mmCIF file with all atom_site columns, C-alpha atoms in Angstrom:
data_model
loop_
_atom_site.group_PDB
_atom_site.id
_atom_site.type_symbol
_atom_site.label_atom_id
_atom_site.label_alt_id
_atom_site.label_comp_id
_atom_site.label_asym_id
_atom_site.label_entity_id
_atom_site.label_seq_id
_atom_site.pdbx_PDB_ins_code
_atom_site.Cartn_x
_atom_site.Cartn_y
_atom_site.Cartn_z
_atom_site.occupancy
_atom_site.B_iso_or_equiv
_atom_site.pdbx_formal_charge
_atom_site.auth_seq_id
_atom_site.auth_comp_id
_atom_site.auth_asym_id
_atom_site.auth_atom_id
_atom_site.pdbx_PDB_model_num
ATOM 1   C CA . MET A 1 1   ? 0.185   -0.029  -0.024  1.00 0.00 ? 29  MET A CA 1
ATOM 2   C CA . GLU A 1 2   ? 2.783   2.239   0.827   1.00 0.00 ? 30  GLU A CA 1
ATOM 3   C CA . ARG A 1 3   ? 3.912   2.424   -2.899  1.00 0.00 ? 31  ARG A CA 1
ATOM 4   C CA . ILE A 1 4   ? 0.025   3.197   -3.956  1.00 0.00 ? 32  ILE A CA 1
ATOM 5   C CA . VAL A 1 5   ? 0.254   6.036   -1.454  1.00 0.00 ? 33  VAL A CA 1
ATOM 6   C CA . ILE A 1 6   ? 3.952   7.183   -3.839  1.00 0.00 ? 34  ILE A CA 1
ATOM 7   C CA . LEU A 1 7   ? 1.943   6.821   -6.976  1.00 0.00 ? 35  LEU A CA 1
ATOM 8   C CA . GLY A 1 8   ? -0.699  8.922   -5.843  1.00 0.00 ? 36  GLY A CA 1
ATOM 9   C CA . LEU A 1 9   ? -3.212  6.868   -6.130  1.00 0.00 ? 37  LEU A CA 1
ATOM 10  C CA . LYS A 1 10  ? -4.716  6.571   -3.082  1.00 0.00 ? 38  LYS A CA 1
ATOM 11  C CA . ARG A 1 11  ? -7.850  8.980   -2.291  1.00 0.00 ? 39  ARG A CA 1
ATOM 12  C CA . ASN A 1 12  ? -7.692  11.271  0.738   1.00 0.00 ? 40  ASN A CA 1
ATOM 13  C CA . ASN A 1 13  ? -10.217 8.382   2.619   1.00 0.00 ? 41  ASN A CA 1
ATOM 14  C CA . GLY A 1 14  ? -8.052  5.680   2.169   1.00 0.00 ? 42  GLY A CA 1
ATOM 15  C CA . SER A 1 15  ? -9.529  3.518   -0.297  1.00 0.00 ? 43  SER A CA 1
ATOM 16  C CA . VAL A 1 16  ? -8.600  3.253   -4.396  1.00 0.00 ? 44  VAL A CA 1
ATOM 17  C CA . PRO A 1 17  ? -10.286 3.833   -7.262  1.00 0.00 ? 45  PRO A CA 1
ATOM 18  C CA . GLU A 1 18  ? -11.352 0.859   -8.877  1.00 0.00 ? 46  GLU A CA 1
ATOM 19  C CA . GLU A 1 19  ? -10.380 1.927   -12.141 1.00 0.00 ? 47  GLU A CA 1
ATOM 20  C CA . SER A 1 20  ? -6.427  2.373   -10.319 1.00 0.00 ? 48  SER A CA 1
ATOM 21  C CA . ILE A 1 21  ? -6.870  -1.078  -9.032  1.00 0.00 ? 49  ILE A CA 1
ATOM 22  C CA . ARG A 1 22  ? -7.888  -2.598  -12.793 1.00 0.00 ? 50  ARG A CA 1
ATOM 23  C CA . ILE A 1 23  ? -5.087  -0.816  -13.840 1.00 0.00 ? 51  ILE A CA 1
ATOM 24  C CA . LEU A 1 24  ? -2.184  -2.095  -11.459 1.00 0.00 ? 52  LEU A CA 1
ATOM 25  C CA . GLU A 1 25  ? -3.524  -5.737  -11.568 1.00 0.00 ? 53  GLU A CA 1
ATOM 26  C CA . THR A 1 26  ? -2.790  -5.475  -15.584 1.00 0.00 ? 54  THR A CA 1
ATOM 27  C CA . VAL A 1 27  ? 0.715   -3.964  -15.238 1.00 0.00 ? 55  VAL A CA 1
ATOM 28  C CA . GLY A 1 28  ? 1.113   -7.446  -12.869 1.00 0.00 ? 56  GLY A CA 1
ATOM 29  C CA . SER A 1 29  ? -0.169  -9.599  -14.358 1.00 0.00 ? 57  SER A CA 1
ATOM 30  C CA . TRP A 1 30  ? 1.744   -8.309  -17.797 1.00 0.00 ? 58  TRP A CA 1
ATOM 31  C CA . MET A 1 31  ? 5.281   -8.369  -15.427 1.00 0.00 ? 59  MET A CA 1
ATOM 32  C CA . ASP A 1 32  ? 4.365   -11.952 -14.283 1.00 0.00 ? 60  ASP A CA 1
ATOM 33  C CA . ARG A 1 33  ? 4.391   -13.216 -18.335 1.00 0.00 ? 61  ARG A CA 1
ATOM 34  C CA . ASN A 1 34  ? 7.287   -10.658 -19.854 1.00 0.00 ? 62  ASN A CA 1
ATOM 35  C CA . ASN A 1 35  ? 9.443   -10.262 -16.210 1.00 0.00 ? 63  ASN A CA 1
ATOM 36  C CA . ARG A 1 36  ? 12.600  -11.387 -18.013 1.00 0.00 ? 64  ARG A CA 1
ATOM 37  C CA . ALA A 1 37  ? 12.173  -8.564  -20.780 1.00 0.00 ? 65  ALA A CA 1
ATOM 38  C CA . ILE A 1 38  ? 12.041  -6.018  -17.802 1.00 0.00 ? 66  ILE A CA 1
ATOM 39  C CA . TYR A 1 39  ? 14.471  -7.484  -14.702 1.00 0.00 ? 67  TYR A CA 1
ATOM 40  C CA . GLY A 1 40  ? 18.006  -7.275  -15.351 1.00 0.00 ? 68  GLY A CA 1
ATOM 41  C CA . ALA A 1 41  ? 17.698  -5.946  -19.140 1.00 0.00 ? 69  ALA A CA 1
ATOM 42  C CA . GLU A 1 42  ? 18.877  -2.690  -19.835 1.00 0.00 ? 70  GLU A CA 1
ATOM 43  C CA . LYS A 1 43  ? 19.067  -0.744  -22.453 1.00 0.00 ? 71  LYS A CA 1
ATOM 44  C CA . CYS A 1 44  ? 20.704  -1.308  -26.181 1.00 0.00 ? 72  CYS A CA 1
ATOM 45  C CA . GLN A 1 45  ? 21.705  0.096   -29.206 1.00 0.00 ? 73  GLN A CA 1
ATOM 46  C CA . VAL A 1 46  ? 18.504  -1.388  -31.855 1.00 0.00 ? 74  VAL A CA 1
ATOM 47  C CA . ARG A 1 47  ? 16.565  1.435   -30.959 1.00 0.00 ? 75  ARG A CA 1
ATOM 48  C CA . ARG A 1 48  ? 14.965  1.875   -34.354 1.00 0.00 ? 76  ARG A CA 1
ATOM 49  C CA . SER A 1 49  ? 11.468  1.140   -35.054 1.00 0.00 ? 77  SER A CA 1
ATOM 50  C CA . ASN A 1 50  ? 8.141   2.262   -36.178 1.00 0.00 ? 78  ASN A CA 1
ATOM 51  C CA . TYR A 1 51  ? 6.112   0.036   -33.406 1.00 0.00 ? 79  TYR A CA 1
ATOM 52  C CA . ALA A 1 52  ? 8.897   -1.552  -30.938 1.00 0.00 ? 80  ALA A CA 1
ATOM 53  C CA . ASN A 1 53  ? 11.322  -0.766  -28.398 1.00 0.00 ? 81  ASN A CA 1
ATOM 54  C CA . PHE A 1 54  ? 14.121  -3.284  -27.515 1.00 0.00 ? 82  PHE A CA 1
ATOM 55  C CA . THR A 1 55  ? 15.979  -4.030  -24.442 1.00 0.00 ? 83  THR A CA 1
ATOM 56  C CA . ARG A 1 56  ? 18.610  -6.596  -23.801 1.00 0.00 ? 84  ARG A CA 1
ATOM 57  C CA . LYS A 1 57  ? 19.980  -9.486  -21.612 1.00 0.00 ? 85  LYS A CA 1
ATOM 58  C CA . GLY A 1 58  ? 22.781  -10.761 -22.963 1.00 0.00 ? 86  GLY A CA 1
ATOM 59  C CA . ASN A 1 59  ? 22.336  -11.769 -26.181 1.00 0.00 ? 87  ASN A CA 1
ATOM 60  C CA . ILE A 1 60  ? 18.466  -12.321 -26.129 1.00 0.00 ? 88  ILE A CA 1
ATOM 61  C CA . LEU A 1 61  ? 17.147  -9.156  -27.764 1.00 0.00 ? 89  LEU A CA 1
ATOM 62  C CA . TYR A 1 62  ? 13.309  -7.772  -26.307 1.00 0.00 ? 90  TYR A CA 1
ATOM 63  C CA . VAL A 1 63  ? 10.993  -6.341  -28.373 1.00 0.00 ? 91  VAL A CA 1
ATOM 64  C CA . HIS A 1 64  ? 8.138   -4.908  -27.295 1.00 0.00 ? 92  HIS A CA 1
ATOM 65  C CA . ALA A 1 65  ? 6.111   -4.177  -29.610 1.00 0.00 ? 93  ALA A CA 1
ATOM 66  C CA . HIS A 1 66  ? 3.287   -1.381  -28.333 1.00 0.00 ? 94  HIS A CA 1
ATOM 67  C CA . PHE A 1 67  ? 1.933   -0.711  -31.898 1.00 0.00 ? 95  PHE A CA 1
ATOM 68  C CA . TRP A 1 68  ? 1.235   -4.710  -33.621 1.00 0.00 ? 96  TRP A CA 1
ATOM 69  C CA . PRO A 1 69  ? 1.728   -4.895  -37.112 1.00 0.00 ? 97  PRO A CA 1
ATOM 70  C CA . GLY A 1 70  ? -0.697  -8.488  -37.814 1.00 0.00 ? 98  GLY A CA 1
ATOM 71  C CA . SER A 1 71  ? 1.729   -11.458 -38.978 1.00 0.00 ? 99  SER A CA 1
ATOM 72  C CA . THR A 1 72  ? 5.119   -10.085 -40.051 1.00 0.00 ? 100 THR A CA 1
ATOM 73  C CA . LEU A 1 73  ? 6.994   -7.738  -37.043 1.00 0.00 ? 101 LEU A CA 1
ATOM 74  C CA . THR A 1 74  ? 10.141  -6.299  -39.359 1.00 0.00 ? 102 THR A CA 1
ATOM 75  C CA . VAL A 1 75  ? 13.211  -4.618  -37.914 1.00 0.00 ? 103 VAL A CA 1
ATOM 76  C CA . ALA A 1 76  ? 15.536  -2.190  -40.297 1.00 0.00 ? 104 ALA A CA 1
ATOM 77  C CA . GLY A 1 77  ? 19.204  -2.957  -39.729 1.00 0.00 ? 105 GLY A CA 1
ATOM 78  C CA . LEU A 1 78  ? 20.465  -5.261  -37.370 1.00 0.00 ? 106 LEU A CA 1
ATOM 79  C CA . THR A 1 79  ? 23.009  -6.834  -38.305 1.00 0.00 ? 107 THR A CA 1
ATOM 80  C CA . THR A 1 80  ? 24.277  -9.125  -35.773 1.00 0.00 ? 108 THR A CA 1
ATOM 81  C CA . PRO A 1 81  ? 22.277  -12.857 -36.988 1.00 0.00 ? 109 PRO A CA 1
ATOM 82  C CA . VAL A 1 82  ? 19.245  -13.693 -35.499 1.00 0.00 ? 110 VAL A CA 1
ATOM 83  C CA . LYS A 1 83  ? 19.126  -17.432 -34.123 1.00 0.00 ? 111 LYS A CA 1
ATOM 84  C CA . SER A 1 84  ? 15.789  -18.151 -32.524 1.00 0.00 ? 112 SER A CA 1
ATOM 85  C CA . ALA A 1 85  ? 13.060  -16.536 -31.544 1.00 0.00 ? 113 ALA A CA 1
ATOM 86  C CA . ARG A 1 86  ? 9.843   -16.210 -29.631 1.00 0.00 ? 114 ARG A CA 1
ATOM 87  C CA . LEU A 1 87  ? 6.761   -14.868 -27.655 1.00 0.00 ? 115 LEU A CA 1
ATOM 88  C CA . LEU A 1 88  ? 7.855   -14.312 -24.476 1.00 0.00 ? 116 LEU A CA 1
ATOM 89  C CA . ALA A 1 89  ? 4.327   -14.686 -22.219 1.00 0.00 ? 117 ALA A CA 1
ATOM 90  C CA . SER A 1 90  ? 4.018   -17.877 -23.856 1.00 0.00 ? 118 SER A CA 1
ATOM 91  C CA . GLY A 1 91  ? 6.722   -19.691 -25.954 1.00 0.00 ? 119 GLY A CA 1
ATOM 92  C CA . ALA A 1 92  ? 5.610   -19.982 -29.043 1.00 0.00 ? 120 ALA A CA 1
ATOM 93  C CA . ARG A 1 93  ? 8.119   -20.234 -32.030 1.00 0.00 ? 121 ARG A CA 1
ATOM 94  C CA . VAL A 1 94  ? 8.093   -17.691 -34.190 1.00 0.00 ? 122 VAL A CA 1
ATOM 95  C CA . ASN A 1 95  ? 9.436   -17.681 -37.629 1.00 0.00 ? 123 ASN A CA 1
ATOM 96  C CA . VAL A 1 96  ? 12.933  -15.822 -38.612 1.00 0.00 ? 124 VAL A CA 1
ATOM 97  C CA . PHE A 1 97  ? 14.285  -14.642 -41.597 1.00 0.00 ? 125 PHE A CA 1
ATOM 98  C CA . GLN A 1 98  ? 17.335  -12.187 -41.905 1.00 0.00 ? 126 GLN A CA 1
ATOM 99  C CA . ASP A 1 99  ? 18.865  -10.829 -44.828 1.00 0.00 ? 127 ASP A CA 1
ATOM 100 C CA . ARG A 1 100 ? 21.368  -7.846  -44.843 1.00 0.00 ? 128 ARG A CA 1
ATOM 101 C CA . PHE A 1 101 ? 18.942  -5.347  -44.511 1.00 0.00 ? 129 PHE A CA 1
ATOM 102 C CA . ARG A 1 102 ? 16.454  -6.685  -41.857 1.00 0.00 ? 130 ARG A CA 1
ATOM 103 C CA . VAL A 1 103 ? 15.298  -8.915  -39.868 1.00 0.00 ? 131 VAL A CA 1
ATOM 104 C CA . ARG A 1 104 ? 11.822  -10.365 -40.371 1.00 0.00 ? 132 ARG A CA 1
ATOM 105 C CA . PHE A 1 105 ? 9.511   -12.559 -37.901 1.00 0.00 ? 133 PHE A CA 1
ATOM 106 C CA . THR A 1 106 ? 6.775   -13.516 -39.925 1.00 0.00 ? 134 THR A CA 1
ATOM 107 C CA . GLY A 1 107 ? 4.186   -16.288 -38.443 1.00 0.00 ? 135 GLY A CA 1
ATOM 108 C CA . LEU A 1 108 ? 2.535   -14.275 -35.943 1.00 0.00 ? 136 LEU A CA 1
ATOM 109 C CA . PRO A 1 109 ? -1.134  -13.986 -35.347 1.00 0.00 ? 137 PRO A CA 1
ATOM 110 C CA . GLU A 1 110 ? -2.760  -11.245 -36.879 1.00 0.00 ? 138 GLU A CA 1
ATOM 111 C CA . THR A 1 111 ? -3.815  -9.514  -33.753 1.00 0.00 ? 139 THR A CA 1
ATOM 112 C CA . ALA A 1 112 ? -1.856  -9.419  -30.664 1.00 0.00 ? 140 ALA A CA 1
ATOM 113 C CA . PRO A 1 113 ? -1.221  -11.944 -28.981 1.00 0.00 ? 141 PRO A CA 1
ATOM 114 C CA . ASP A 1 114 ? -0.696  -10.675 -25.557 1.00 0.00 ? 142 ASP A CA 1
ATOM 115 C CA . SER A 1 115 ? -1.875  -6.371  -24.312 1.00 0.00 ? 143 SER A CA 1
ATOM 116 C CA . PRO A 1 116 ? -0.832  -4.140  -23.420 1.00 0.00 ? 144 PRO A CA 1
ATOM 117 C CA . VAL A 1 117 ? 2.377   -4.741  -25.456 1.00 0.00 ? 145 VAL A CA 1
ATOM 118 C CA . THR A 1 118 ? 3.620   -8.228  -26.914 1.00 0.00 ? 146 THR A CA 1
ATOM 119 C CA . VAL A 1 119 ? 7.712   -8.935  -26.701 1.00 0.00 ? 147 VAL A CA 1
ATOM 120 C CA . ILE A 1 120 ? 9.144   -10.948 -28.751 1.00 0.00 ? 148 ILE A CA 1
ATOM 121 C CA . ALA A 1 121 ? 12.910  -12.526 -27.380 1.00 0.00 ? 149 ALA A CA 1
ATOM 122 C CA . ALA A 1 122 ? 15.254  -13.366 -30.347 1.00 0.00 ? 150 ALA A CA 1
ATOM 123 C CA . GLU A 1 123 ? 18.459  -15.263 -29.241 1.00 0.00 ? 151 GLU A CA 1
ATOM 124 C CA . CYS A 1 124 ? 21.126  -13.239 -31.476 1.00 0.00 ? 152 CYS A CA 1
ATOM 125 C CA . ALA A 1 125 ? 24.342  -15.045 -32.610 1.00 0.00 ? 153 ALA A CA 1
ATOM 126 C CA . SER A 1 126 ? 26.572  -11.836 -30.267 1.00 0.00 ? 154 SER A CA 1
ATOM 127 C CA . GLU A 1 127 ? 25.286  -8.737  -28.274 1.00 0.00 ? 155 GLU A CA 1
ATOM 128 C CA . PRO A 1 128 ? 22.310  -7.262  -30.840 1.00 0.00 ? 156 PRO A CA 1
ATOM 129 C CA . LYS A 1 129 ? 23.750  -4.305  -33.326 1.00 0.00 ? 157 LYS A CA 1
ATOM 130 C CA . GLN A 1 130 ? 21.536  -2.515  -35.802 1.00 0.00 ? 158 GLN A CA 1
ATOM 131 C CA . ASP A 1 131 ? 22.857  0.183   -38.419 1.00 0.00 ? 159 ASP A CA 1
ATOM 132 C CA . THR A 1 132 ? 19.755  1.967   -39.574 1.00 0.00 ? 160 THR A CA 1
ATOM 133 C CA . ASP A 1 133 ? 22.647  4.399   -42.191 1.00 0.00 ? 161 ASP A CA 1
ATOM 134 C CA . PHE A 1 134 ? 23.649  1.183   -43.426 1.00 0.00 ? 162 PHE A CA 1
ATOM 135 C CA . VAL A 1 135 ? 19.784  0.544   -44.637 1.00 0.00 ? 163 VAL A CA 1
ATOM 136 C CA . ARG A 1 136 ? 19.064  3.702   -46.246 1.00 0.00 ? 164 ARG A CA 1
ATOM 137 C CA . LYS A 1 137 ? 22.559  4.165   -47.927 1.00 0.00 ? 165 LYS A CA 1
ATOM 138 C CA . GLU A 1 138 ? 22.271  0.969   -49.951 1.00 0.00 ? 166 GLU A CA 1
ATOM 139 C CA . ARG A 1 139 ? 19.022  -0.479  -49.794 1.00 0.00 ? 167 ARG A CA 1
ATOM 140 C CA . LYS A 1 140 ? 18.263  0.071   -53.544 1.00 0.00 ? 168 LYS A CA 1
ATOM 141 C CA . ARG A 1 141 ? 14.572  2.496   -53.745 1.00 0.00 ? 169 ARG A CA 1
ATOM 142 C CA . ILE A 1 142 ? 11.906  1.070   -56.058 1.00 0.00 ? 170 ILE A CA 1
#
């Protein structure tokens, strides 16, 4: 309850609004499924995406998809080879296709399998690195 007071969610009469309780329960449930992408993870060099943020732990890149793109999620400029990938919450395998310009995670559900953010755990051959300048310079435009 102390943290609720610190967060300013507790009313003057000591009660906590139902909406605040619902939000805290949603966050707690999400953390139960996805805590590996948060606890012990750190900011990483991979940063650019239209619909995701990233953390890493060792050679594992955690792709935090805030906006679900459908059956394929693409990360441009990932230069580190991706060995395998899974949906973090369920452990379901994700297909990985990579070329020198991008990595594509395919075979994903059309709608986000987790809410409010779906996390893909991608095992990389080494520390994940991204070079989007290379993609802009070298990729042919049609």
